Amino acid sequence: ARVLCRACQEADPAFHFTSIQVNLNTRYRMHTDGYDAGPSRMLCCGEFARGRMWLHSWAEGSWQAVDAKDRWVAFDGREYHLTEPWGGAERYSLVYFTHPAWSASEQLQPGARASLEALGFPWPQGAGDVFAAPLPKPSERREA
């Protein structure tokens, strides 16, 4: 966990997160993240070709294809996104985000926050570290 936390902090020192999701050869259909209270960062690595991430912008009503192989991508996991098919032996993706319970210490096991911070997780310090305004509910958004 320390190495993964350090990698993200070196790439984006101002970014705060409580969780890291590690995926291997996982292809996601169009979805929004259910447990994401703020900005996300993603890095893909491995022996693969193609496999871009498609990001939707509700505000702009458009899609953008982003190549995340060996580069960091910043995105809002509450927006629609998906991954393209890829070829190759292995495609790892590391997704960093803040869980909605970050500010509700009563929802955490005693000592959980301190343990995560000791591992290098840069816990959000306030509402400025997460998105303040909620997105409209998916049913209220324009079709993606």
Short mmCIF file of C-alpha atoms in Angstrom, two decimals:
data_model
loop_
_atom_site.label_atom_id
_atom_site.label_comp_id
_atom_site.label_asym_id
_atom_site.label_seq_id
_atom_site.Cartn_x
_atom_site.Cartn_y
_atom_site.Cartn_z
CA ALA A 1 0.00 0.00 0.00
CA ARG A 2 2.84 2.41 0.79
CA VAL A 3 4.34 2.04 -2.69
CA LEU A 4 0.96 2.57 -4.37
CA CYS A 5 0.20 5.62 -2.22
CA ARG A 6 3.65 7.08 -2.88
CA ALA A 7 3.27 6.62 -6.65
CA CYS A 8 0.07 8.64 -6.75
CA GLN A 9 1.39 11.31 -4.40
CA GLU A 10 4.48 11.78 -6.55
CA ALA A 11 2.27 12.19 -9.64
CA ASP A 12 -0.25 14.53 -7.97
CA PRO A 13 0.83 15.78 -4.52
CA ALA A 14 -2.37 17.78 -3.96
CA PHE A 15 -4.67 14.80 -4.56
CA HIS A 16 -6.32 13.19 -1.50
CA PHE A 17 -7.81 9.69 -1.40
CA THR A 18 -8.93 6.99 1.01
CA SER A 19 -9.07 3.97 -1.30
CA ILE A 20 -7.14 2.19 -4.05
CA GLN A 21 -8.76 -0.36 -6.33
CA VAL A 22 -6.38 -2.73 -8.15
CA ASN A 23 -7.79 -4.45 -11.26
CA LEU A 24 -6.29 -7.09 -13.55
CA ASN A 25 -7.81 -7.63 -17.00
CA THR A 26 -11.08 -6.06 -15.93
CA ARG A 27 -13.23 -4.47 -18.61
CA TYR A 28 -15.98 -2.18 -17.43
CA ARG A 29 -19.12 -1.39 -19.39
CA MET A 30 -20.60 2.08 -19.14
CA HIS A 31 -21.21 2.85 -15.48
CA THR A 32 -20.81 5.39 -12.71
CA ASP A 33 -19.00 4.57 -9.48
CA GLY A 34 -21.29 3.89 -6.55
CA TYR A 35 -18.72 4.46 -3.80
CA ASP A 36 -16.95 7.60 -4.89
CA ALA A 37 -17.25 10.89 -3.01
CA GLY A 38 -14.71 12.86 -4.96
CA PRO A 39 -12.15 13.08 -7.72
CA SER A 40 -10.48 9.92 -9.02
CA ARG A 41 -7.09 9.14 -10.53
CA MET A 42 -6.24 6.12 -12.66
CA LEU A 43 -3.08 4.58 -14.07
CA CYS A 44 -2.94 1.55 -16.37
CA CYS A 45 0.13 -0.58 -16.96
CA GLY A 46 1.08 -3.97 -18.32
CA GLU A 47 1.56 -5.74 -21.63
CA PHE A 48 -1.48 -4.64 -23.64
CA ALA A 49 -2.52 -2.50 -26.60
CA ARG A 50 -5.63 -0.31 -26.95
CA GLY A 51 -7.98 -0.39 -23.94
CA ARG A 52 -8.58 3.34 -23.68
CA MET A 53 -10.93 4.78 -21.09
CA TRP A 54 -13.97 6.69 -22.35
CA LEU A 55 -15.07 9.55 -20.09
CA HIS A 56 -18.41 11.32 -20.32
CA SER A 57 -18.95 14.93 -19.31
CA TRP A 58 -22.48 15.64 -18.16
CA ALA A 59 -21.88 19.41 -18.32
CA GLU A 60 -20.57 19.29 -21.89
CA GLY A 61 -22.71 16.38 -23.07
CA SER A 62 -19.74 14.76 -24.76
CA TRP A 63 -17.39 11.78 -24.57
CA GLN A 64 -13.59 11.78 -24.62
CA ALA A 65 -11.31 8.78 -25.22
CA VAL A 66 -8.24 8.81 -22.97
CA ASP A 67 -5.20 6.57 -23.16
CA ALA A 68 -4.27 5.74 -19.55
CA LYS A 69 -1.43 3.34 -20.35
CA ASP A 70 1.60 4.43 -18.32
CA ARG A 71 0.04 7.83 -17.58
CA TRP A 72 -2.19 9.25 -14.89
CA VAL A 73 -5.75 10.24 -15.74
CA ALA A 74 -7.89 12.53 -13.58
CA PHE A 75 -11.65 12.00 -13.80
CA ASP A 76 -14.93 12.20 -11.91
CA GLY A 77 -16.00 8.63 -11.20
CA ARG A 78 -19.57 9.82 -10.67
CA GLU A 79 -19.73 10.52 -14.42
CA TYR A 80 -20.31 7.75 -16.95
CA HIS A 81 -17.15 5.95 -18.06
CA LEU A 82 -16.11 2.65 -19.64
CA THR A 83 -13.10 0.79 -21.00
CA GLU A 84 -12.48 -0.33 -24.56
CA PRO A 85 -11.46 -3.89 -25.38
CA TRP A 86 -7.71 -4.47 -25.45
CA GLY A 87 -5.28 -7.09 -26.62
CA GLY A 88 -2.37 -8.49 -24.69
CA ALA A 89 -1.45 -10.64 -21.73
CA GLU A 90 -2.25 -8.29 -18.86
CA ARG A 91 -3.80 -4.90 -18.23
CA TYR A 92 -3.55 -3.59 -14.69
CA SER A 93 -5.51 -0.52 -13.67
CA LEU A 94 -5.05 1.32 -10.40
CA VAL A 95 -7.95 3.56 -9.39
CA TYR A 96 -7.58 6.01 -6.50
CA PHE A 97 -10.67 7.62 -4.98
CA THR A 98 -12.32 8.84 -1.78
CA HIS A 99 -14.98 6.67 -0.16
CA PRO A 100 -18.13 8.55 0.94
CA ALA A 101 -17.53 7.59 4.59
CA TRP A 102 -14.28 9.63 4.71
CA SER A 103 -15.80 12.28 7.00
CA ALA A 104 -18.07 10.00 9.03
CA SER A 105 -15.71 8.52 11.58
CA GLU A 106 -18.60 6.66 13.23
CA GLN A 107 -18.86 4.53 10.05
CA LEU A 108 -15.21 3.47 10.30
CA GLN A 109 -13.76 0.79 12.52
CA PRO A 110 -11.83 2.28 15.46
CA GLY A 111 -8.29 3.06 14.35
CA ALA A 112 -9.02 2.54 10.63
CA ARG A 113 -8.22 6.10 9.61
CA ALA A 114 -4.98 6.16 11.62
CA SER A 115 -3.93 2.82 10.11
CA LEU A 116 -4.60 4.03 6.57
CA GLU A 117 -2.78 7.32 7.16
CA ALA A 118 0.19 5.37 8.56
CA LEU A 119 0.30 3.46 5.25
CA GLY A 120 0.48 6.76 3.36
CA PHE A 121 -3.13 7.40 2.41
CA PRO A 122 -3.49 11.20 2.20
CA TRP A 123 -6.87 11.49 3.89
CA PRO A 124 -9.07 14.41 2.76
CA GLN A 125 -8.81 17.29 5.19
CA GLY A 126 -12.07 19.00 4.33
CA ALA A 127 -14.86 19.43 1.83
CA GLY A 128 -12.47 21.23 -0.54
CA ASP A 129 -10.74 17.90 -1.17
CA VAL A 130 -13.91 16.31 -2.56
CA PHE A 131 -16.64 17.51 -4.91
CA ALA A 132 -18.95 19.83 -2.99
CA ALA A 133 -21.84 19.85 -5.45
CA PRO A 134 -23.52 16.55 -6.24
CA LEU A 135 -24.17 15.63 -9.85
CA PRO A 136 -27.79 15.26 -10.92
CA LYS A 137 -29.16 11.75 -10.46
CA PRO A 138 -28.47 9.56 -13.52
CA SER A 139 -32.20 9.56 -14.35
CA GLU A 140 -32.10 13.37 -14.53
CA ARG A 141 -29.04 13.59 -16.78
CA ARG A 142 -28.99 13.76 -20.54
CA GLU A 143 -28.51 10.40 -22.20
CA ALA A 144 -24.86 9.44 -22.43
#
